[in-house]
PDB file of C-alpha atoms and ligand atoms in Angstrom:
ATOM      1  CA  MET A   1     -41.733  -2.579  80.108  1.00  0.00           C
ATOM      2  CA  SER A   2     -39.138  -0.955  77.932  1.00  0.00           C
ATOM      3  CA  GLU A   3     -39.390  -1.612  74.207  1.00  0.00           C
ATOM      4  CA  TYR A   4     -35.618  -2.198  74.260  1.00  0.00           C
ATOM      5  CA  GLN A   5     -34.099  -5.455  75.524  1.00  0.00           C
ATOM      6  CA  THR A   6     -30.556  -4.170  75.902  1.00  0.00           C
ATOM      7  CA  LEU A   7     -30.925  -0.451  76.619  1.00  0.00           C
ATOM      8  CA  ILE A   8     -32.375   1.824  79.266  1.00  0.00           C
ATOM      9  CA  ILE A   9     -33.648   5.091  77.805  1.00  0.00           C
ATOM     10  CA  GLU A  10     -34.379   8.171  79.900  1.00  0.00           C
ATOM     11  CA  GLN A  11     -35.323  11.633  78.743  1.00  0.00           C
ATOM     12  CA  ARG A  12     -33.856  14.307  81.001  1.00  0.00           C
ATOM     13  CA  GLY A  13     -35.372  17.498  79.636  1.00  0.00           C
ATOM     14  CA  ALA A  14     -34.038  17.849  76.108  1.00  0.00           C
ATOM     15  CA  VAL A  15     -31.344  15.183  76.662  1.00  0.00           C
ATOM     16  CA  THR A  16     -31.823  11.507  75.780  1.00  0.00           C
ATOM     17  CA  LEU A  17     -29.716   9.297  78.040  1.00  0.00           C
ATOM     18  CA  VAL A  18     -29.071   5.848  76.560  1.00  0.00           C
ATOM     19  CA  THR A  19     -27.552   3.273  78.924  1.00  0.00           C
ATOM     20  CA  LEU A  20     -26.223   0.033  77.453  1.00  0.00           C
ATOM     21  CA  ASN A  21     -27.604  -2.726  79.631  1.00  0.00           C
ATOM     22  CA  ARG A  22     -26.149  -6.194  78.993  1.00  0.00           C
ATOM     23  CA  PRO A  23     -24.261  -6.565  82.273  1.00  0.00           C
ATOM     24  CA  GLU A  24     -23.849 -10.329  81.859  1.00  0.00           C
ATOM     25  CA  ALA A  25     -21.597  -9.711  78.822  1.00  0.00           C
ATOM     26  CA  LEU A  26     -19.995  -6.388  79.829  1.00  0.00           C
ATOM     27  CA  ASN A  27     -22.271  -4.707  77.246  1.00  0.00           C
ATOM     28  CA  ALA A  28     -20.795  -6.671  74.342  1.00  0.00           C
ATOM     29  CA  LEU A  29     -22.435  -5.447  71.158  1.00  0.00           C
ATOM     30  CA  ASN A  30     -24.560  -8.172  69.581  1.00  0.00           C
ATOM     31  CA  ALA A  31     -27.255  -7.921  66.893  1.00  0.00           C
ATOM     32  CA  GLN A  32     -29.885  -7.064  69.506  1.00  0.00           C
ATOM     33  CA  VAL A  33     -27.840  -4.150  70.872  1.00  0.00           C
ATOM     34  CA  LEU A  34     -27.352  -2.844  67.326  1.00  0.00           C
ATOM     35  CA  ALA A  35     -31.089  -3.128  66.555  1.00  0.00           C
ATOM     36  CA  ASP A  36     -32.028  -1.451  69.843  1.00  0.00           C
ATOM     37  CA  LEU A  37     -29.451   1.309  69.478  1.00  0.00           C
ATOM     38  CA  LEU A  38     -30.435   2.124  65.894  1.00  0.00           C
ATOM     39  CA  ALA A  39     -34.121   2.279  66.855  1.00  0.00           C
ATOM     40  CA  ALA A  40     -33.395   4.450  69.892  1.00  0.00           C
ATOM     41  CA  ILE A  41     -31.115   6.828  68.029  1.00  0.00           C
ATOM     42  CA  ARG A  42     -33.579   7.176  65.126  1.00  0.00           C
ATOM     43  CA  ALA A  43     -36.355   8.008  67.605  1.00  0.00           C
ATOM     44  CA  PHE A  44     -34.083  10.571  69.279  1.00  0.00           C
ATOM     45  CA  ASP A  45     -33.113  12.166  65.955  1.00  0.00           C
ATOM     46  CA  ALA A  46     -36.780  12.463  64.908  1.00  0.00           C
ATOM     47  CA  ASP A  47     -38.016  13.909  68.231  1.00  0.00           C
ATOM     48  CA  ASP A  48     -38.057  17.721  68.109  1.00  0.00           C
ATOM     49  CA  SER A  49     -38.152  17.916  71.920  1.00  0.00           C
ATOM     50  CA  GLN A  50     -34.693  16.253  72.123  1.00  0.00           C
ATOM     51  CA  GLY A  51     -31.484  18.146  71.307  1.00  0.00           C
ATOM     52  CA  CYS A  52     -28.556  15.931  72.326  1.00  0.00           C
ATOM     53  CA  ALA A  53     -28.012  12.299  73.357  1.00  0.00           C
ATOM     54  CA  VAL A  54     -25.592  10.648  75.761  1.00  0.00           C
ATOM     55  CA  ILE A  55     -24.590   6.997  75.406  1.00  0.00           C
ATOM     56  CA  THR A  56     -23.104   5.366  78.455  1.00  0.00           C
ATOM     57  CA  GLY A  57     -22.501   1.895  79.883  1.00  0.00           C
ATOM     58  CA  SER A  58     -21.822   0.625  83.387  1.00  0.00           C
ATOM     59  CA  ALA A  59     -19.092   1.542  85.863  1.00  0.00           C
ATOM     60  CA  LYS A  60     -17.137  -1.542  84.762  1.00  0.00           C
ATOM     61  CA  ALA A  61     -17.646  -1.410  81.015  1.00  0.00           C
ATOM     62  CA  PHE A  62     -18.859   1.033  78.413  1.00  0.00           C
ATOM     63  CA  ALA A  63     -18.733  -2.002  76.108  1.00  0.00           C
ATOM     64  CA  ALA A  64     -16.163  -4.827  75.989  1.00  0.00           C
ATOM     65  CA  GLY A  65     -16.393  -5.171  72.223  1.00  0.00           C
ATOM     66  CA  ALA A  66     -18.457  -6.772  69.541  1.00  0.00           C
ATOM     67  CA  ASP A  67     -19.990 -10.007  70.858  1.00  0.00           C
ATOM     68  CA  ILE A  68     -17.263 -12.617  70.352  1.00  0.00           C
ATOM     69  CA  LYS A  69     -19.651 -15.510  71.055  1.00  0.00           C
ATOM     70  CA  GLU A  70     -21.968 -14.291  68.288  1.00  0.00           C
ATOM     71  CA  MET A  71     -19.110 -14.069  65.761  1.00  0.00           C
ATOM     72  CA  GLN A  72     -17.197 -17.187  66.832  1.00  0.00           C
ATOM     73  CA  ALA A  73     -18.825 -19.624  64.393  1.00  0.00           C
ATOM     74  CA  MET A  74     -19.329 -17.266  61.476  1.00  0.00           C
ATOM     75  CA  ASP A  75     -17.412 -17.842  58.252  1.00  0.00           C
ATOM     76  CA  PHE A  76     -16.441 -15.491  55.430  1.00  0.00           C
ATOM     77  CA  ALA A  77     -19.652 -16.120  53.491  1.00  0.00           C
ATOM     78  CA  ALA A  78     -21.801 -15.254  56.506  1.00  0.00           C
ATOM     79  CA  MET A  79     -19.755 -12.136  57.325  1.00  0.00           C
ATOM     80  CA  TYR A  80     -19.443 -10.845  53.759  1.00  0.00           C
ATOM     81  CA  GLY A  81     -22.890 -11.982  52.678  1.00  0.00           C
ATOM     82  CA  SER A  82     -24.610 -10.107  55.495  1.00  0.00           C
ATOM     83  CA  ASP A  83     -22.111  -7.211  55.321  1.00  0.00           C
ATOM     84  CA  HIS A  84     -21.695  -7.751  59.058  1.00  0.00           C
ATOM     85  CA  PHE A  85     -21.406  -4.479  61.028  1.00  0.00           C
ATOM     86  CA  ALA A  86     -22.632  -2.340  58.069  1.00  0.00           C
ATOM     87  CA  GLY A  87     -25.634  -1.398  60.221  1.00  0.00           C
ATOM     88  CA  TRP A  88     -23.316   0.674  62.389  1.00  0.00           C
ATOM     89  CA  ASP A  89     -22.872   3.114  59.495  1.00  0.00           C
ATOM     90  CA  VAL A  90     -26.512   4.090  60.023  1.00  0.00           C
ATOM     91  CA  PHE A  91     -25.642   5.156  63.570  1.00  0.00           C
ATOM     92  CA  THR A  92     -23.108   7.676  62.275  1.00  0.00           C
ATOM     93  CA  ARG A  93     -25.764   9.376  60.135  1.00  0.00           C
ATOM     94  CA  THR A  94     -27.497  10.795  63.231  1.00  0.00           C
ATOM     95  CA  ARG A  95     -27.779  14.540  62.610  1.00  0.00           C
ATOM     96  CA  LYS A  96     -28.036  15.651  66.234  1.00  0.00           C
ATOM     97  CA  PRO A  97     -25.009  15.312  68.521  1.00  0.00           C
ATOM     98  CA  VAL A  98     -24.331  12.155  70.477  1.00  0.00           C
ATOM     99  CA  ILE A  99     -21.828  12.146  73.370  1.00  0.00           C
ATOM    100  CA  ALA A 100     -20.136   8.948  74.581  1.00  0.00           C
ATOM    101  CA  ALA A 101     -19.733   8.888  78.375  1.00  0.00           C
ATOM    102  CA  VAL A 102     -17.161   6.153  78.935  1.00  0.00           C
ATOM    103  CA  ALA A 103     -16.311   4.468  82.241  1.00  0.00           C
ATOM    104  CA  GLY A 104     -14.353   1.225  82.468  1.00  0.00           C
ATOM    105  CA  TYR A 105     -13.623  -0.855  79.384  1.00  0.00           C
ATOM    106  CA  ALA A 106     -14.192   0.524  75.888  1.00  0.00           C
ATOM    107  CA  LEU A 107     -12.589  -2.259  73.882  1.00  0.00           C
ATOM    108  CA  GLY A 108     -12.837  -3.329  70.257  1.00  0.00           C
ATOM    109  CA  GLY A 109     -16.334  -2.468  69.067  1.00  0.00           C
ATOM    110  CA  GLY A 110     -16.880  -0.599  72.341  1.00  0.00           C
ATOM    111  CA  CYS A 111     -14.017   1.764  71.545  1.00  0.00           C
ATOM    112  CA  GLU A 112     -15.310   1.977  67.986  1.00  0.00           C
ATOM    113  CA  LEU A 113     -18.822   2.874  69.164  1.00  0.00           C
ATOM    114  CA  ALA A 114     -17.399   5.584  71.436  1.00  0.00           C
ATOM    115  CA  MET A 115     -15.434   6.972  68.471  1.00  0.00           C
ATOM    116  CA  MET A 116     -18.575   6.957  66.287  1.00  0.00           C
ATOM    117  CA  CYS A 117     -20.102   9.405  68.756  1.00  0.00           C
ATOM    118  CA  ASP A 118     -19.347  13.111  68.303  1.00  0.00           C
ATOM    119  CA  PHE A 119     -17.024  13.283  71.270  1.00  0.00           C
ATOM    120  CA  ILE A 120     -16.020  11.212  74.271  1.00  0.00           C
ATOM    121  CA  LEU A 121     -16.146  12.228  77.924  1.00  0.00           C
ATOM    122  CA  ALA A 122     -14.080   9.746  79.904  1.00  0.00           C
ATOM    123  CA  ALA A 123     -14.275   8.757  83.546  1.00  0.00           C
ATOM    124  CA  ASP A 124     -10.876   8.480  85.231  1.00  0.00           C
ATOM    125  CA  THR A 125     -11.488   4.700  85.154  1.00  0.00           C
ATOM    126  CA  ALA A 126     -11.846   4.516  81.359  1.00  0.00           C
ATOM    127  CA  LYS A 127      -9.684   2.117  79.345  1.00  0.00           C
ATOM    128  CA  PHE A 128      -9.607   2.177  75.560  1.00  0.00           C
ATOM    129  CA  GLY A 129      -8.245  -0.497  73.266  1.00  0.00           C
ATOM    130  CA  GLN A 130      -8.502  -2.327  69.968  1.00  0.00           C
ATOM    131  CA  PRO A 131      -7.545  -5.844  71.097  1.00  0.00           C
ATOM    132  CA  GLU A 132      -8.949  -7.652  68.039  1.00  0.00           C
ATOM    133  CA  ILE A 133      -5.462  -8.747  66.997  1.00  0.00           C
ATOM    134  CA  LYS A 134      -5.451 -11.053  70.022  1.00  0.00           C
ATOM    135  CA  LEU A 135      -8.436 -12.814  68.414  1.00  0.00           C
ATOM    136  CA  ALA A 136      -6.573 -13.013  65.101  1.00  0.00           C
ATOM    137  CA  VAL A 137      -8.821 -10.400  63.486  1.00  0.00           C
ATOM    138  CA  THR A 138      -8.886  -6.608  63.116  1.00  0.00           C
ATOM    139  CA  PRO A 139     -11.209  -3.760  64.034  1.00  0.00           C
ATOM    140  CA  GLY A 140     -14.366  -4.074  61.915  1.00  0.00           C
ATOM    141  CA  MET A 141     -16.508  -1.078  62.870  1.00  0.00           C
ATOM    142  CA  GLY A 142     -14.210   1.721  61.724  1.00  0.00           C
ATOM    143  CA  GLY A 143     -11.693   1.562  64.577  1.00  0.00           C
ATOM    144  CA  SER A 144      -8.507   1.536  62.516  1.00  0.00           C
ATOM    145  CA  GLN A 145      -9.654   4.648  60.629  1.00  0.00           C
ATOM    146  CA  ARG A 146     -11.196   6.668  63.466  1.00  0.00           C
ATOM    147  CA  LEU A 147      -8.392   5.851  65.918  1.00  0.00           C
ATOM    148  CA  ALA A 148      -5.768   6.908  63.378  1.00  0.00           C
ATOM    149  CA  HIS A 149      -7.647  10.177  62.813  1.00  0.00           C
ATOM    150  CA  ALA A 150      -7.991  10.752  66.561  1.00  0.00           C
ATOM    151  CA  VAL A 151      -4.523   9.865  67.862  1.00  0.00           C
ATOM    152  CA  GLY A 152      -2.294   9.746  64.771  1.00  0.00           C
ATOM    153  CA  LYS A 153      -0.513   6.864  63.079  1.00  0.00           C
ATOM    154  CA  ALA A 154       2.060   5.940  65.729  1.00  0.00           C
ATOM    155  CA  LYS A 155      -0.343   5.357  68.593  1.00  0.00           C
ATOM    156  CA  ALA A 156      -3.093   3.879  66.396  1.00  0.00           C
ATOM    157  CA  MET A 157      -0.641   1.429  64.890  1.00  0.00           C
ATOM    158  CA  GLU A 158       0.790   0.462  68.280  1.00  0.00           C
ATOM    159  CA  MET A 159      -2.680  -0.017  69.778  1.00  0.00           C
ATOM    160  CA  CYS A 160      -3.940  -2.139  66.872  1.00  0.00           C
ATOM    161  CA  LEU A 161      -0.762  -4.239  66.585  1.00  0.00           C
ATOM    162  CA  THR A 162      -0.260  -4.931  70.300  1.00  0.00           C
ATOM    163  CA  GLY A 163      -3.855  -4.751  71.540  1.00  0.00           C
ATOM    164  CA  ARG A 164      -2.714  -2.782  74.583  1.00  0.00           C
ATOM    165  CA  MET A 165      -5.099  -0.505  76.434  1.00  0.00           C
ATOM    166  CA  MET A 166      -4.823   3.267  76.897  1.00  0.00           C
ATOM    167  CA  ASP A 167      -5.952   4.726  80.198  1.00  0.00           C
ATOM    168  CA  ALA A 168      -8.025   7.907  80.439  1.00  0.00           C
ATOM    169  CA  GLU A 169      -5.045  10.213  80.929  1.00  0.00           C
ATOM    170  CA  GLU A 170      -3.165   8.896  77.932  1.00  0.00           C
ATOM    171  CA  ALA A 171      -6.384   9.032  75.885  1.00  0.00           C
ATOM    172  CA  GLU A 172      -6.869  12.680  76.806  1.00  0.00           C
ATOM    173  CA  ARG A 173      -3.263  13.568  76.016  1.00  0.00           C
ATOM    174  CA  ALA A 174      -3.550  11.793  72.674  1.00  0.00           C
ATOM    175  CA  GLY A 175      -6.747  13.625  71.723  1.00  0.00           C
ATOM    176  CA  LEU A 176      -9.070  10.614  71.844  1.00  0.00           C
ATOM    177  CA  VAL A 177     -11.253  12.098  74.581  1.00  0.00           C
ATOM    178  CA  ALA A 178     -12.494  15.638  75.080  1.00  0.00           C
ATOM    179  CA  ARG A 179     -12.242  15.644  78.861  1.00  0.00           C
ATOM    180  CA  ILE A 180     -11.763  13.398  81.930  1.00  0.00           C
ATOM    181  CA  VAL A 181     -14.189  13.596  84.842  1.00  0.00           C
ATOM    182  CA  PRO A 182     -14.304  11.681  88.139  1.00  0.00           C
ATOM    183  CA  ALA A 183     -16.153   8.391  87.610  1.00  0.00           C
ATOM    184  CA  ALA A 184     -18.843   9.268  90.142  1.00  0.00           C
ATOM    185  CA  ASP A 185     -19.749  12.424  88.204  1.00  0.00           C
ATOM    186  CA  LEU A 186     -19.510  11.023  84.672  1.00  0.00           C
ATOM    187  CA  VAL A 187     -23.164  10.652  83.736  1.00  0.00           C
ATOM    188  CA  GLU A 188     -24.285  13.895  85.400  1.00  0.00           C
ATOM    189  CA  GLU A 189     -21.445  15.807  83.742  1.00  0.00           C
ATOM    190  CA  ALA A 190     -22.260  14.287  80.345  1.00  0.00           C
ATOM    191  CA  VAL A 191     -25.960  15.118  80.726  1.00  0.00           C
ATOM    192  CA  LYS A 192     -25.050  18.657  81.768  1.00  0.00           C
ATOM    193  CA  THR A 193     -22.823  19.071  78.718  1.00  0.00           C
ATOM    194  CA  ALA A 194     -25.562  17.599  76.513  1.00  0.00           C
ATOM    195  CA  ALA A 195     -28.104  20.012  78.035  1.00  0.00           C
ATOM    196  CA  THR A 196     -25.826  22.936  77.147  1.00  0.00           C
ATOM    197  CA  ILE A 197     -25.750  21.736  73.535  1.00  0.00           C
ATOM    198  CA  ALA A 198     -29.499  21.061  73.515  1.00  0.00           C
ATOM    199  CA  GLY A 199     -30.011  24.681  74.641  1.00  0.00           C
ATOM    200  CA  MET A 200     -28.385  26.036  71.460  1.00  0.00           C
ATOM    201  CA  ALA A 201     -30.254  26.880  68.247  1.00  0.00           C
ATOM    202  CA  PRO A 202     -31.037  23.468  66.688  1.00  0.00           C
ATOM    203  CA  LEU A 203     -30.051  24.276  63.105  1.00  0.00           C
ATOM    204  CA  ALA A 204     -26.749  25.764  64.244  1.00  0.00           C
ATOM    205  CA  VAL A 205     -26.085  22.585  66.250  1.00  0.00           C
ATOM    206  CA  LYS A 206     -26.638  20.405  63.177  1.00  0.00           C
ATOM    207  CA  ALA A 207     -24.511  22.697  61.015  1.00  0.00           C
ATOM    208  CA  ASN A 208     -21.618  22.720  63.496  1.00  0.00           C
ATOM    209  CA  LYS A 209     -21.683  18.920  63.730  1.00  0.00           C
ATOM    210  CA  GLU A 210     -21.845  18.526  59.965  1.00  0.00           C
ATOM    211  CA  MET A 211     -18.931  20.865  59.297  1.00  0.00           C
ATOM    212  CA  VAL A 212     -16.590  19.447  61.925  1.00  0.00           C
ATOM    213  CA  ASN A 213     -17.292  15.973  60.528  1.00  0.00           C
ATOM    214  CA  ALA A 214     -16.537  17.287  57.030  1.00  0.00           C
ATOM    215  CA  ALA A 215     -12.968  17.924  58.207  1.00  0.00           C
ATOM    216  CA  PHE A 216     -12.462  14.146  58.201  1.00  0.00           C
ATOM    217  CA  ASP A 217     -13.809  13.582  54.694  1.00  0.00           C
ATOM    218  CA  MET A 218     -12.710  16.674  52.771  1.00  0.00           C
ATOM    219  CA  GLY A 219      -9.487  18.437  51.905  1.00  0.00           C
ATOM    220  CA  LEU A 220      -8.819  21.798  53.578  1.00  0.00           C
ATOM    221  CA  SER A 221      -9.949  24.189  50.827  1.00  0.00           C
ATOM    222  CA  GLN A 222     -13.070  22.123  50.087  1.00  0.00           C
ATOM    223  CA  GLY A 223     -13.845  21.916  53.816  1.00  0.00           C
ATOM    224  CA  VAL A 224     -13.406  25.651  54.323  1.00  0.00           C
ATOM    225  CA  GLN A 225     -15.721  26.284  51.368  1.00  0.00           C
ATOM    226  CA  PHE A 226     -18.289  23.845  52.804  1.00  0.00           C
ATOM    227  CA  GLU A 227     -18.092  25.630  56.170  1.00  0.00           C
ATOM    228  CA  ARG A 228     -18.578  29.036  54.589  1.00  0.00           C
ATOM    229  CA  ARG A 229     -21.636  27.911  52.581  1.00  0.00           C
ATOM    230  CA  LEU A 230     -23.278  26.399  55.670  1.00  0.00           C
ATOM    231  CA  PHE A 231     -22.438  29.589  57.591  1.00  0.00           C
ATOM    232  CA  HIS A 232     -24.054  31.678  54.842  1.00  0.00           C
ATOM    233  CA  GLY A 233     -27.091  29.387  54.917  1.00  0.00           C
ATOM    234  CA  LEU A 234     -27.713  30.045  58.607  1.00  0.00           C
ATOM    235  CA  PHE A 235     -28.316  33.711  57.717  1.00  0.00           C
ATOM    236  CA  GLY A 236     -31.563  32.500  56.146  1.00  0.00           C
ATOM    237  CA  THR A 237     -32.859  31.325  59.542  1.00  0.00           C
ATOM    238  CA  ALA A 238     -35.022  33.113  62.085  1.00  0.00           C
ATOM    239  CA  ASP A 239     -32.726  31.873  64.855  1.00  0.00           C
ATOM    240  CA  GLN A 240     -29.718  33.751  63.430  1.00  0.00           C
ATOM    241  CA  LYS A 241     -31.699  37.021  63.648  1.00  0.00           C
ATOM    242  CA  GLU A 242     -32.863  36.097  67.148  1.00  0.00           C
ATOM    243  CA  GLY A 243     -29.352  35.084  68.272  1.00  0.00           C
ATOM    244  CA  MET A 244     -27.707  38.313  67.133  1.00  0.00           C
ATOM    245  CA  ASN A 245     -30.608  40.515  68.336  1.00  0.00           C
ATOM    246  CA  ALA A 246     -30.511  38.768  71.728  1.00  0.00           C
ATOM    247  CA  PHE A 247     -26.772  39.445  72.019  1.00  0.00           C
ATOM    248  CA  VAL A 248     -27.230  43.150  71.235  1.00  0.00           C
ATOM    249  CA  GLU A 249     -30.204  43.379  73.621  1.00  0.00           C
ATOM    250  CA  LYS A 250     -28.238  41.517  76.354  1.00  0.00           C
ATOM    251  CA  ARG A 251     -30.800  38.722  76.819  1.00  0.00           C
ATOM    252  CA  PRO A 252     -30.831  34.953  76.171  1.00  0.00           C
ATOM    253  CA  GLY A 253     -31.973  33.784  72.740  1.00  0.00           C
ATOM    254  CA  ASN A 254     -35.355  32.156  72.306  1.00  0.00           C
ATOM    255  CA  TRP A 255     -34.946  29.533  69.556  1.00  0.00           C
ATOM    256  CA  GLN A 256     -37.567  28.438  67.066  1.00  0.00           C
ATOM    257  CA  GLY A 257     -35.525  25.827  65.222  1.00  0.00           C
ATOM    258  CA  ARG A 258     -36.059  27.545  61.886  1.00  0.00           C
TER     259      ARG A 258
HETATM  260  N1  CO8 B 301     -18.101 -10.689  73.631  1.00  0.00           N
HETATM  261  C1  CO8 B 301     -18.836 -11.600  74.291  1.00  0.00           C
HETATM  262  N2  CO8 B 301     -18.786 -11.772  75.624  1.00  0.00           N
HETATM  263  C2  CO8 B 301     -17.927 -10.991  76.324  1.00  0.00           C
HETATM  264  C3  CO8 B 301     -17.118 -10.030  75.700  1.00  0.00           C
HETATM  265  C4  CO8 B 301     -17.229  -9.874  74.285  1.00  0.00           C
HETATM  266  N3  CO8 B 301     -16.522  -8.957  73.613  1.00  0.00           N
HETATM  267  N4  CO8 B 301     -16.379  -9.407  76.654  1.00  0.00           N
HETATM  268  C5  CO8 B 301     -16.711  -9.960  77.831  1.00  0.00           C
HETATM  269  N5  CO8 B 301     -17.660 -10.922  77.630  1.00  0.00           N
HETATM  270  C6  CO8 B 301     -18.283 -11.782  78.634  1.00  0.00           C
HETATM  271  C7  CO8 B 301     -17.319 -12.847  79.149  1.00  0.00           C
HETATM  272  O1  CO8 B 301     -17.292 -13.940  78.254  1.00  0.00           O
HETATM  273  C8  CO8 B 301     -17.931 -13.172  80.481  1.00  0.00           C
HETATM  274  O2  CO8 B 301     -19.036 -14.039  80.272  1.00  0.00           O
HETATM  275  P1  CO8 B 301     -19.186 -15.396  81.179  1.00  0.00           P
HETATM  276  O3  CO8 B 301     -19.414 -14.863  82.566  1.00  0.00           O
HETATM  277  O4  CO8 B 301     -20.377 -16.062  80.565  1.00  0.00           O
HETATM  278  O5  CO8 B 301     -17.902 -16.124  81.045  1.00  0.00           O
HETATM  279  C9  CO8 B 301     -18.479 -11.844  80.967  1.00  0.00           C
HETATM  280  O6  CO8 B 301     -18.606 -11.018  79.795  1.00  0.00           O
HETATM  281  C10 CO8 B 301     -17.553 -11.143  81.943  1.00  0.00           C
HETATM  282  O7  CO8 B 301     -16.278 -11.038  81.348  1.00  0.00           O
HETATM  283  P2  CO8 B 301     -14.929 -11.538  82.056  1.00  0.00           P
HETATM  284  O8  CO8 B 301     -15.216 -12.649  82.996  1.00  0.00           O
HETATM  285  O9  CO8 B 301     -13.914 -11.785  80.989  1.00  0.00           O
HETATM  286  O10 CO8 B 301     -14.563 -10.227  82.899  1.00  0.00           O
HETATM  287  P3  CO8 B 301     -13.099  -9.777  83.383  1.00  0.00           P
HETATM  288  O11 CO8 B 301     -13.326  -8.655  84.345  1.00  0.00           O
HETATM  289  O12 CO8 B 301     -12.315 -10.945  83.818  1.00  0.00           O
HETATM  290  O13 CO8 B 301     -12.367  -9.205  82.057  1.00  0.00           O
HETATM  291  C11 CO8 B 301     -12.231  -7.944  79.984  1.00  0.00           C
HETATM  292  C12 CO8 B 301     -12.855  -8.053  81.397  1.00  0.00           C
HETATM  293  C13 CO8 B 301     -10.740  -7.652  80.084  1.00  0.00           C
HETATM  294  C14 CO8 B 301     -12.920  -6.774  79.267  1.00  0.00           C
HETATM  295  C15 CO8 B 301     -12.460  -9.251  79.218  1.00  0.00           C
HETATM  296  O14 CO8 B 301     -13.841  -9.583  79.303  1.00  0.00           O
HETATM  297  C16 CO8 B 301     -12.107  -9.206  77.747  1.00  0.00           C
HETATM  298  O15 CO8 B 301     -10.932  -9.243  77.396  1.00  0.00           O
HETATM  299  N6  CO8 B 301     -13.127  -9.135  76.841  1.00  0.00           N
HETATM  300  C17 CO8 B 301     -12.953  -9.182  75.418  1.00  0.00           C
HETATM  301  C18 CO8 B 301     -12.377  -7.872  74.895  1.00  0.00           C
HETATM  302  C19 CO8 B 301     -12.189  -7.974  73.404  1.00  0.00           C
HETATM  303  O16 CO8 B 301     -11.402  -8.726  72.869  1.00  0.00           O
HETATM  304  N7  CO8 B 301     -12.952  -7.151  72.652  1.00  0.00           N
HETATM  305  C20 CO8 B 301     -12.871  -7.104  71.246  1.00  0.00           C
HETATM  306  C21 CO8 B 301     -13.922  -7.969  70.656  1.00  0.00           C
HETATM  307  S1  CO8 B 301     -13.828  -8.080  68.899  1.00  0.00           S
HETATM  308  C22 CO8 B 301     -14.487  -6.627  68.357  1.00  0.00           C
HETATM  309  O17 CO8 B 301     -14.994  -5.848  69.110  1.00  0.00           O
HETATM  310  C23 CO8 B 301     -14.486  -6.252  66.921  1.00  0.00           C
HETATM  311  C24 CO8 B 301     -14.203  -7.396  66.090  1.00  0.00           C
HETATM  312  C25 CO8 B 301     -14.176  -6.955  64.682  1.00  0.00           C
HETATM  313  C26 CO8 B 301     -14.280  -8.163  63.836  1.00  0.00           C
HETATM  314  C27 CO8 B 301     -14.451  -7.735  62.455  1.00  0.00           C
HETATM  315  C28 CO8 B 301     -15.397  -8.700  61.740  1.00  0.00           C
HETATM  316  C29 CO8 B 301     -15.979  -8.126  60.458  1.00  0.00           C
END
């Protein structure tokens, strides 16, 4: 039996495929999902045989939000006292890349989880939204910030204030998703993309992820400086020598991860 109550984990070569599995609640994110996901993602990050992860849901729902039934009776003291949702910050500290493969609903916390991943591949059936306003609350897992970064103020504001959903095409046009694929091919395409990433030199993968993320926290000149220092640092690795030698010798690189 799986050690996870709400996830199915498969290793496909160097790719960890994580499938959210709470079909009775359209994968709503409750405390158990958070605990399972943090444990799974920590195990993935610590496993040298794994280079990239994919998080997906079902055909109907990636995740239909934070679990409303779990939050329904909570008051301010319970929310603030437990710093509810702070655990999700841990998820974003994963150093290896994580791809969200989204089919169906990605609403509220589901949209926020997808945006916490490094990029989103969307099925043509995907629907994104921050409908918390309809519950008289707001996004609580970073959605207002990450959506505004991804799609700009006008669309983020409209989405948060009206709670309307964006389909896959609009999401791609707006820059929320990297690419749309037919629903039937979503998981295979995401695993294939993850395998491509997992086939790259591991330190370069971490450095690329870290520097693109820095663009959201740093000003331009500071970010460019950060990029350059990380770039310089990679010239202290065996894989940089191997990568450039392999190019000159017209052969694939053989990475050591150091
Ligand atoms: N939480 C708990 N249960 C849910 C959720 C959810 N977010 N979404 C769906 N479910 C449950 C339903 O209650 C239903 O259970 P049951 O069969 O026991 O009645 C089951 O999943 C199936 O759902 P539906 O029957 O509603 O399925 P439909 O196909 O009719 O509709 C929808 C699908 C449109 C996705 C609909 O389920 C829906 O609107 N869901 C809620 C979407 C939503 O509002 N999400 C945002 C939640 S709030 C959030 O994510 C962040 C809150 C931040 C708070 C900040 C606090 C610090």
